[in-house]
Amino acid sequence: MKQLFDGSVLICRHRFAHFISSSRGTTQRVTYLCTKIICSNHSTLCNKTARRQNYEEYGKQTQGQHLQDGFLNPLKNGRFGWYVPPSRNYGMLVVRILRGALKLRYIVLGGAIGGGVSLSKKYEEWKDGLPDMKWLEDVLPQGEKWSNFSKKLMEVGGVMKDVVQIDPKLKELSEEKIAEWKIWFDNRLDDAIEAADYQGNNASIIESKDDIKSKASVSALGLSNDDSRKKYENLQSQVETLQTEIMNVQIKYQKELEKMERENRELRQQYLILKTNKKTTVKKIKKSLIDMYSEVLDELSGYDTSYSMADHLPRVVVVGDQSSGKTSVLESIAKARIFPRGSGEMMTRAPVKVTLAEGPYHVAQFRDSDREYDLNKESDLSELRREVELRMRASVRGGKTVSNEVISMTVKGPGLQRMVLVDLPGIISTMTVDMAADTKDSIHQMTKHYMSNPNAIILCIQDGSVDAERSNVTDLVMQCDPLGRRTIFVLTKVDLAEELADPDRIRKILSGKLFPMKALGYYAVVTGRGRKDDSIDAIRQYEEDFFKNSKLFHRRGVIMPHQVTSRNLSLAVSDRFWKMVRETIEQQADAFKATRFNLETEWKNNFPRLRESGRDELFDKAKGEILDEVVTLSQISAKKWEEALNEKLWDKLSNYVFENIYLPAAQSGSQNSFNTMVDIKLRQWAEQALPAKSVEAGWEALQNEFIHLMEKAKKSPDHDDIFDNLKAAVVDEAIRRHSWEDKAIDMLRVIQLNTLEDRFVHDKTEWDQAVKFLETSVKSKLAHTEETLNEMLGPGQFTRITHWKSLTEDQSKRRYVKTELDKVLKNDDKHLPTLSYDELTTVRKNLQRDGIEVDTDYIRQTWFPVYRRHFLKQALHRANDCRKAYYLYSQQGAECEISCSDVVLFWRIQQVIKVTSNALRQQVINREARRLDKEIKEVLDEFSDDEEKKAQLLTGKRVTLAEELIKVRHIQEKLEEFINSLNQEK
């Protein structure tokens, strides 16, 4: 046993030593090491397996000897079935100690080898991550090439010493720099060479040795003459130029980079400010005084009252002659070119209310829009001007040139003075051919209306480049404000006026001595240089430069500094505006409070039990009632739907059945021809007109049921007749838009053709129903024919006596003709539908014998209703005879002795009506009612957005009084809120 284990240990040690000394690759070493480690981790299992195999092999070899020595004892089996004597235990212990020591050594050696392999792998990964240095091989020569290249460089340096004379002082200063540069270059070169050598790539450089020599020789030898020297100097200058260009590009790039970084920082700061103060900023904007005041003015612009409560709240009204520069003044105050421009044509066609407010960003926004226009972007400015022009043109209706409809917008920006300005169309003295006839008067009336407000500030704009006597606006201003207590005079285009007018004349204008008009202040501004593309900043800079250099400011200047520039003007107007607001706002609030009290008193006297509801609230209530009726429409029972559809279908189809199918077939002469003609005509009818007529009948039935429900709702005790016009308009519009689905016609065509293929009545019940249907239809047609005859023949004798009526000449003739035609029918009970020539002649001669002259057409006209009544009476008799003939019909079919083909015809038509009404009912319930509901909702949504439509459909004193009360109450609340905020600001 000891020999066995000693042999195993020696074998393992020999193999491991052989492994260490072998020159195998890294992969083989790692594989073997992993195998050993795995075996060491599972040493118990490996040892058990090895020991079992060794014991079994050794036992087979020495079995006989062990049996003789008593080594194998079946009563004392060991772990593997072998018995180990006590004398061997010490040997086994020594073997186990040696095995443990060997295993520990293997683990230590394996760990060292594994760490080396891991380090080698990390190094390979790090080497792969280094930049590719192969380009150095193409640049740096090696070996002999480097020696030759250095020699050539030395030769070039010698030539350069002879050619270029360097100042000794510069040489001394540059030697240190050159030495430093050389050391730096040598270090970098050594590092590059080491990296190249380390890569193990000994490839030659791209350029061959001859190429290098040739280039070096050319460089060395070519510098000896003047031409080469010039070429070198040119080359050097080109290099310097390229270096300069590269430097400029780099500087430009650096500046752009710094600009972008600066903008990025600013944007981040703005974002952080907005993020941290978002709620506070929104709240502040909502509570802004000028915004609150502008909302009050917007509410008042649509306020129409019968209580003589005029709008007397302050605002700045900008008036002036056309092309006087009033729009430019407003833009200069707003610091943005927000209005469209035209060369000489009228651009301001409607009042434009501009609310100026201070804000962090320069933006503009319309009152009825959520979009903000960035006034720092030219694209947004162009879109804003285009939108203003579109709104102005849209406000002009009915061939008018100007409109009273106010366009309201808000402009916010840094440094803007808070105020509300209204830009009006320019006053004209002469009209052009493309203007409406009342344009001049309309502008005058509009201007007077705005200036007549006793609290309005009038900003009177006068063109300084034209003669003052040609002004039209000053007369209007004097009429509205003769004392000049609320007028500010502005002289525009002063740069042109200085060149054209006498300074003394300008002094008189700005001192108020030229015009009889009086004003609070006089200002001179320059609002442009006549260029459309100039920005506001450029215009303002031009204005400041002009007034600084103008002769009006010389030692004997005629204008005070505070009277010039748009900036001083905006400050003065804003100051006056807020002063006027503080003086008059309380008075206006009290006036609206009194108006509200009067309206509330009138409402209580006229409608004491009703709450005041405006048009919007009434419309919502009417909308709910209409939609409730639509829901009720879907709750109609199937039986009621089928009854309504059957009635409407027969009403639509009966005339065609009688005139085009039944009467022509019945007058054919025989039963076989009757059936053949009926089959042909029914099929043609079902393929062409019947499906469309059925859909039309279904739609009318749906319409009638819905209208019936609406009429039924009117009879309820809670009905409010104020909604009747609105409901009727909504229903009519929805019905007009609604159309049945197109695929329904194709579906009905298939159903109807299949139904008409059945020509046999199946049971007595259906037979009786068909007979009844025939009798009812014939009686209805007979009654209509009787009415036609009564109109043609006149009233009977009893009616003439009791109602004091007489026959006309035509009616008397008709009676004579009818008498003769009755004789014809009496002689031939089965007469054909038409009269023969002989019969017409006989009737005419008989009438001539009685002294009545009529032509054949007259006789035929009388014959038609007479024969129709005769035929229908016969049809009633046949229907009565067929009532009890079902047994014979069921036995003999079409060969029945009693002719009942007309009963079968009406049974087939009745079946078609039944299946059609059933299909239409399903379509109504499943599809059409929901589609009608959808269309009604669409109509209601459209009406809800149309204020004119609501005002047209919801009328009456109750509505107008409630609307006015709600409006006044709303204005008063906003005024009180504004006054509270104004007092807090004080």
PDB file of N, CA, C and O in Angstrom, residues 127-166:
ATOM      1  N   LYS A 127      -2.345  48.161 -23.752  1.00  0.00           N
ATOM      2  CA  LYS A 127      -1.594  48.445 -24.972  1.00  0.00           C
ATOM      3  C   LYS A 127      -2.529  48.670 -26.155  1.00  0.00           C
ATOM      4  O   LYS A 127      -2.294  49.536 -26.999  1.00  0.00           O
ATOM      5  N   ASP A 128      -3.620  47.879 -26.195  1.00  0.00           N
ATOM      6  CA  ASP A 128      -4.589  48.083 -27.281  1.00  0.00           C
ATOM      7  C   ASP A 128      -5.288  49.434 -27.159  1.00  0.00           C
ATOM      8  O   ASP A 128      -5.749  50.000 -28.160  1.00  0.00           O
ATOM      9  N   GLY A 129      -5.436  49.959 -25.938  1.00  0.00           N
ATOM     10  CA  GLY A 129      -6.096  51.247 -25.738  1.00  0.00           C
ATOM     11  C   GLY A 129      -5.240  52.436 -26.079  1.00  0.00           C
ATOM     12  O   GLY A 129      -5.740  53.562 -26.145  1.00  0.00           O
ATOM     13  N   LEU A 130      -3.904  52.244 -26.254  1.00  0.00           N
ATOM     14  CA  LEU A 130      -3.022  53.359 -26.615  1.00  0.00           C
ATOM     15  C   LEU A 130      -3.304  53.826 -28.026  1.00  0.00           C
ATOM     16  O   LEU A 130      -3.775  53.060 -28.873  1.00  0.00           O
ATOM     17  N   PRO A 131      -3.063  55.119 -28.348  1.00  0.00           N
ATOM     18  CA  PRO A 131      -3.272  55.602 -29.723  1.00  0.00           C
ATOM     19  C   PRO A 131      -2.314  54.934 -30.682  1.00  0.00           C
ATOM     20  O   PRO A 131      -1.231  54.472 -30.313  1.00  0.00           O
ATOM     21  N   ASP A 132      -2.738  54.914 -31.931  1.00  0.00           N
ATOM     22  CA  ASP A 132      -1.940  54.274 -32.973  1.00  0.00           C
ATOM     23  C   ASP A 132      -0.725  55.154 -33.279  1.00  0.00           C
ATOM     24  O   ASP A 132      -0.879  56.315 -33.710  1.00  0.00           O
ATOM     25  N   MET A 133       0.485  54.615 -33.045  1.00  0.00           N
ATOM     26  CA  MET A 133       1.716  55.395 -33.236  1.00  0.00           C
ATOM     27  C   MET A 133       2.446  54.976 -34.504  1.00  0.00           C
ATOM     28  O   MET A 133       3.616  55.307 -34.692  1.00  0.00           O
ATOM     29  N   LYS A 134       1.758  54.276 -35.405  1.00  0.00           N
ATOM     30  CA  LYS A 134       2.422  53.826 -36.632  1.00  0.00           C
ATOM     31  C   LYS A 134       2.790  54.997 -37.537  1.00  0.00           C
ATOM     32  O   LYS A 134       3.662  54.874 -38.387  1.00  0.00           O
ATOM     33  N   TRP A 135       2.052  56.121 -37.337  1.00  0.00           N
ATOM     34  CA  TRP A 135       2.371  57.265 -38.199  1.00  0.00           C
ATOM     35  C   TRP A 135       3.790  57.782 -37.977  1.00  0.00           C
ATOM     36  O   TRP A 135       4.391  58.404 -38.852  1.00  0.00           O
ATOM     37  N   LEU A 136       4.368  57.488 -36.765  1.00  0.00           N
ATOM     38  CA  LEU A 136       5.751  57.917 -36.526  1.00  0.00           C
ATOM     39  C   LEU A 136       6.727  57.192 -37.447  1.00  0.00           C
ATOM     40  O   LEU A 136       7.784  57.725 -37.788  1.00  0.00           O
ATOM     41  N   GLU A 137       6.378  55.949 -37.804  1.00  0.00           N
ATOM     42  CA  GLU A 137       7.244  55.192 -38.690  1.00  0.00           C
ATOM     43  C   GLU A 137       7.332  55.841 -40.064  1.00  0.00           C
ATOM     44  O   GLU A 137       8.327  55.704 -40.768  1.00  0.00           O
ATOM     45  N   ASP A 138       6.233  56.547 -40.454  1.00  0.00           N
ATOM     46  CA  ASP A 138       6.241  57.225 -41.749  1.00  0.00           C
ATOM     47  C   ASP A 138       6.950  58.562 -41.694  1.00  0.00           C
ATOM     48  O   ASP A 138       7.226  59.168 -42.729  1.00  0.00           O
ATOM     49  N   VAL A 139       7.198  59.067 -40.498  1.00  0.00           N
ATOM     50  CA  VAL A 139       7.792  60.399 -40.344  1.00  0.00           C
ATOM     51  C   VAL A 139       9.254  60.326 -39.911  1.00  0.00           C
ATOM     52  O   VAL A 139      10.118  61.029 -40.446  1.00  0.00           O
ATOM     53  N   LEU A 140       9.529  59.467 -38.922  1.00  0.00           N
ATOM     54  CA  LEU A 140      10.877  59.425 -38.342  1.00  0.00           C
ATOM     55  C   LEU A 140      11.710  58.324 -39.005  1.00  0.00           C
ATOM     56  O   LEU A 140      11.298  57.156 -39.010  1.00  0.00           O
ATOM     57  N   PRO A 141      12.831  58.642 -39.536  1.00  0.00           N
ATOM     58  CA  PRO A 141      13.726  57.587 -40.102  1.00  0.00           C
ATOM     59  C   PRO A 141      14.460  56.845 -38.985  1.00  0.00           C
ATOM     60  O   PRO A 141      14.506  57.300 -37.849  1.00  0.00           O
ATOM     61  N   GLN A 142      15.039  55.700 -39.336  1.00  0.00           N
ATOM     62  CA  GLN A 142      15.736  54.862 -38.368  1.00  0.00           C
ATOM     63  C   GLN A 142      17.062  54.391 -38.965  1.00  0.00           C
ATOM     64  O   GLN A 142      17.199  54.244 -40.191  1.00  0.00           O
ATOM     65  N   GLY A 143      17.992  54.085 -38.099  1.00  0.00           N
ATOM     66  CA  GLY A 143      19.280  53.514 -38.534  1.00  0.00           C
ATOM     67  C   GLY A 143      20.043  54.431 -39.462  1.00  0.00           C
ATOM     68  O   GLY A 143      20.289  55.606 -39.190  1.00  0.00           O
ATOM     69  N   GLU A 144      20.484  53.851 -40.593  1.00  0.00           N
ATOM     70  CA  GLU A 144      21.271  54.583 -41.574  1.00  0.00           C
ATOM     71  C   GLU A 144      20.476  55.754 -42.136  1.00  0.00           C
ATOM     72  O   GLU A 144      21.032  56.811 -42.437  1.00  0.00           O
ATOM     73  N   LYS A 145      19.202  55.566 -42.305  1.00  0.00           N
ATOM     74  CA  LYS A 145      18.378  56.650 -42.851  1.00  0.00           C
ATOM     75  C   LYS A 145      18.417  57.872 -41.930  1.00  0.00           C
ATOM     76  O   LYS A 145      18.461  59.013 -42.385  1.00  0.00           O
ATOM     77  N   TRP A 146      18.391  57.613 -40.626  1.00  0.00           N
ATOM     78  CA  TRP A 146      18.431  58.751 -39.676  1.00  0.00           C
ATOM     79  C   TRP A 146      19.788  59.452 -39.737  1.00  0.00           C
ATOM     80  O   TRP A 146      19.877  60.677 -39.684  1.00  0.00           O
ATOM     81  N   SER A 147      20.860  58.662 -39.898  1.00  0.00           N
ATOM     82  CA  SER A 147      22.201  59.268 -39.989  1.00  0.00           C
ATOM     83  C   SER A 147      22.312  60.118 -41.235  1.00  0.00           C
ATOM     84  O   SER A 147      22.805  61.248 -41.209  1.00  0.00           O
ATOM     85  N   ASN A 148      21.846  59.578 -42.372  1.00  0.00           N
ATOM     86  CA  ASN A 148      21.916  60.344 -43.624  1.00  0.00           C
ATOM     87  C   ASN A 148      21.059  61.596 -43.537  1.00  0.00           C
ATOM     88  O   ASN A 148      21.447  62.666 -44.005  1.00  0.00           O
ATOM     89  N   PHE A 149      19.886  61.447 -42.948  1.00  0.00           N
ATOM     90  CA  PHE A 149      18.987  62.600 -42.840  1.00  0.00           C
ATOM     91  C   PHE A 149      19.585  63.683 -41.954  1.00  0.00           C
ATOM     92  O   PHE A 149      19.504  64.881 -42.243  1.00  0.00           O
ATOM     93  N   SER A 150      20.245  63.273 -40.865  1.00  0.00           N
ATOM     94  CA  SER A 150      20.860  64.258 -39.972  1.00  0.00           C
ATOM     95  C   SER A 150      22.026  64.967 -40.655  1.00  0.00           C
ATOM     96  O   SER A 150      22.249  66.164 -40.467  1.00  0.00           O
ATOM     97  N   LYS A 151      22.785  64.205 -41.487  1.00  0.00           N
ATOM     98  CA  LYS A 151      23.873  64.831 -42.225  1.00  0.00           C
ATOM     99  C   LYS A 151      23.341  65.888 -43.175  1.00  0.00           C
ATOM    100  O   LYS A 151      23.896  66.977 -43.295  1.00  0.00           O
ATOM    101  N   LYS A 152      22.293  65.561 -43.873  1.00  0.00           N
ATOM    102  CA  LYS A 152      21.720  66.530 -44.795  1.00  0.00           C
ATOM    103  C   LYS A 152      21.222  67.766 -44.050  1.00  0.00           C
ATOM    104  O   LYS A 152      21.359  68.892 -44.528  1.00  0.00           O
ATOM    105  N   LEU A 153      20.649  67.558 -42.884  1.00  0.00           N
ATOM    106  CA  LEU A 153      20.204  68.702 -42.095  1.00  0.00           C
ATOM    107  C   LEU A 153      21.376  69.580 -41.685  1.00  0.00           C
ATOM    108  O   LEU A 153      21.281  70.814 -41.672  1.00  0.00           O
ATOM    109  N   MET A 154      22.494  68.944 -41.334  1.00  0.00           N
ATOM    110  CA  MET A 154      23.672  69.713 -40.961  1.00  0.00           C
ATOM    111  C   MET A 154      24.180  70.507 -42.153  1.00  0.00           C
ATOM    112  O   MET A 154      24.604  71.663 -42.016  1.00  0.00           O
ATOM    113  N   GLU A 155      24.128  69.905 -43.344  1.00  0.00           N
ATOM    114  CA  GLU A 155      24.553  70.623 -44.540  1.00  0.00           C
ATOM    115  C   GLU A 155      23.637  71.812 -44.796  1.00  0.00           C
ATOM    116  O   GLU A 155      24.089  72.907 -45.128  1.00  0.00           O
ATOM    117  N   VAL A 156      22.336  71.594 -44.638  1.00  0.00           N
ATOM    118  CA  VAL A 156      21.385  72.693 -44.828  1.00  0.00           C
ATOM    119  C   VAL A 156      21.648  73.795 -43.811  1.00  0.00           C
ATOM    120  O   VAL A 156      21.610  74.991 -44.121  1.00  0.00           O
ATOM    121  N   GLY A 157      21.973  73.399 -42.569  1.00  0.00           N
ATOM    122  CA  GLY A 157      22.265  74.402 -41.555  1.00  0.00           C
ATOM    123  C   GLY A 157      23.498  75.212 -41.895  1.00  0.00           C
ATOM    124  O   GLY A 157      23.540  76.429 -41.672  1.00  0.00           O
ATOM    125  N   GLY A 158      24.523  74.547 -42.478  1.00  0.00           N
ATOM    126  CA  GLY A 158      25.711  75.297 -42.889  1.00  0.00           C
ATOM    127  C   GLY A 158      25.399  76.300 -43.971  1.00  0.00           C
ATOM    128  O   GLY A 158      25.894  77.428 -43.969  1.00  0.00           O
ATOM    129  N   VAL A 159      24.587  75.895 -44.919  1.00  0.00           N
ATOM    130  CA  VAL A 159      24.209  76.819 -45.997  1.00  0.00           C
ATOM    131  C   VAL A 159      23.415  77.981 -45.429  1.00  0.00           C
ATOM    132  O   VAL A 159      23.588  79.137 -45.824  1.00  0.00           O
ATOM    133  N   MET A 160      22.518  77.705 -44.493  1.00  0.00           N
ATOM    134  CA  MET A 160      21.709  78.754 -43.894  1.00  0.00           C
ATOM    135  C   MET A 160      22.562  79.767 -43.142  1.00  0.00           C
ATOM    136  O   MET A 160      22.258  80.964 -43.118  1.00  0.00           O
ATOM    137  N   LYS A 161      23.668  79.306 -42.537  1.00  0.00           N
ATOM    138  CA  LYS A 161      24.540  80.241 -41.832  1.00  0.00           C
ATOM    139  C   LYS A 161      25.170  81.231 -42.798  1.00  0.00           C
ATOM    140  O   LYS A 161      25.371  82.394 -42.475  1.00  0.00           O
ATOM    141  N   ASP A 162      25.468  80.727 -43.976  1.00  0.00           N
ATOM    142  CA  ASP A 162      26.077  81.612 -44.967  1.00  0.00           C
ATOM    143  C   ASP A 162      25.064  82.571 -45.565  1.00  0.00           C
ATOM    144  O   ASP A 162      25.401  83.690 -45.947  1.00  0.00           O
ATOM    145  N   VAL A 163      23.845  82.110 -45.676  1.00  0.00           N
ATOM    146  CA  VAL A 163      22.831  82.937 -46.346  1.00  0.00           C
ATOM    147  C   VAL A 163      22.228  83.941 -45.398  1.00  0.00           C
ATOM    148  O   VAL A 163      22.096  85.129 -45.696  1.00  0.00           O
ATOM    149  N   VAL A 164      21.845  83.492 -44.239  1.00  0.00           N
ATOM    150  CA  VAL A 164      21.128  84.335 -43.295  1.00  0.00           C
ATOM    151  C   VAL A 164      22.086  84.808 -42.226  1.00  0.00           C
ATOM    152  O   VAL A 164      22.750  83.992 -41.563  1.00  0.00           O
ATOM    153  N   GLN A 165      22.191  86.111 -42.062  1.00  0.00           N
ATOM    154  CA  GLN A 165      23.027  86.703 -41.027  1.00  0.00           C
ATOM    155  C   GLN A 165      22.165  87.088 -39.842  1.00  0.00           C
ATOM    156  O   GLN A 165      21.256  87.897 -39.970  1.00  0.00           O
ATOM    157  N   ILE A 166      22.412  86.481 -38.723  1.00  0.00           N
ATOM    158  CA  ILE A 166      21.603  86.689 -37.533  1.00  0.00           C
ATOM    159  C   ILE A 166      22.300  87.694 -36.635  1.00  0.00           C
ATOM    160  O   ILE A 166      23.517  87.636 -36.438  1.00  0.00           O
TER     161      ILE A 166
END
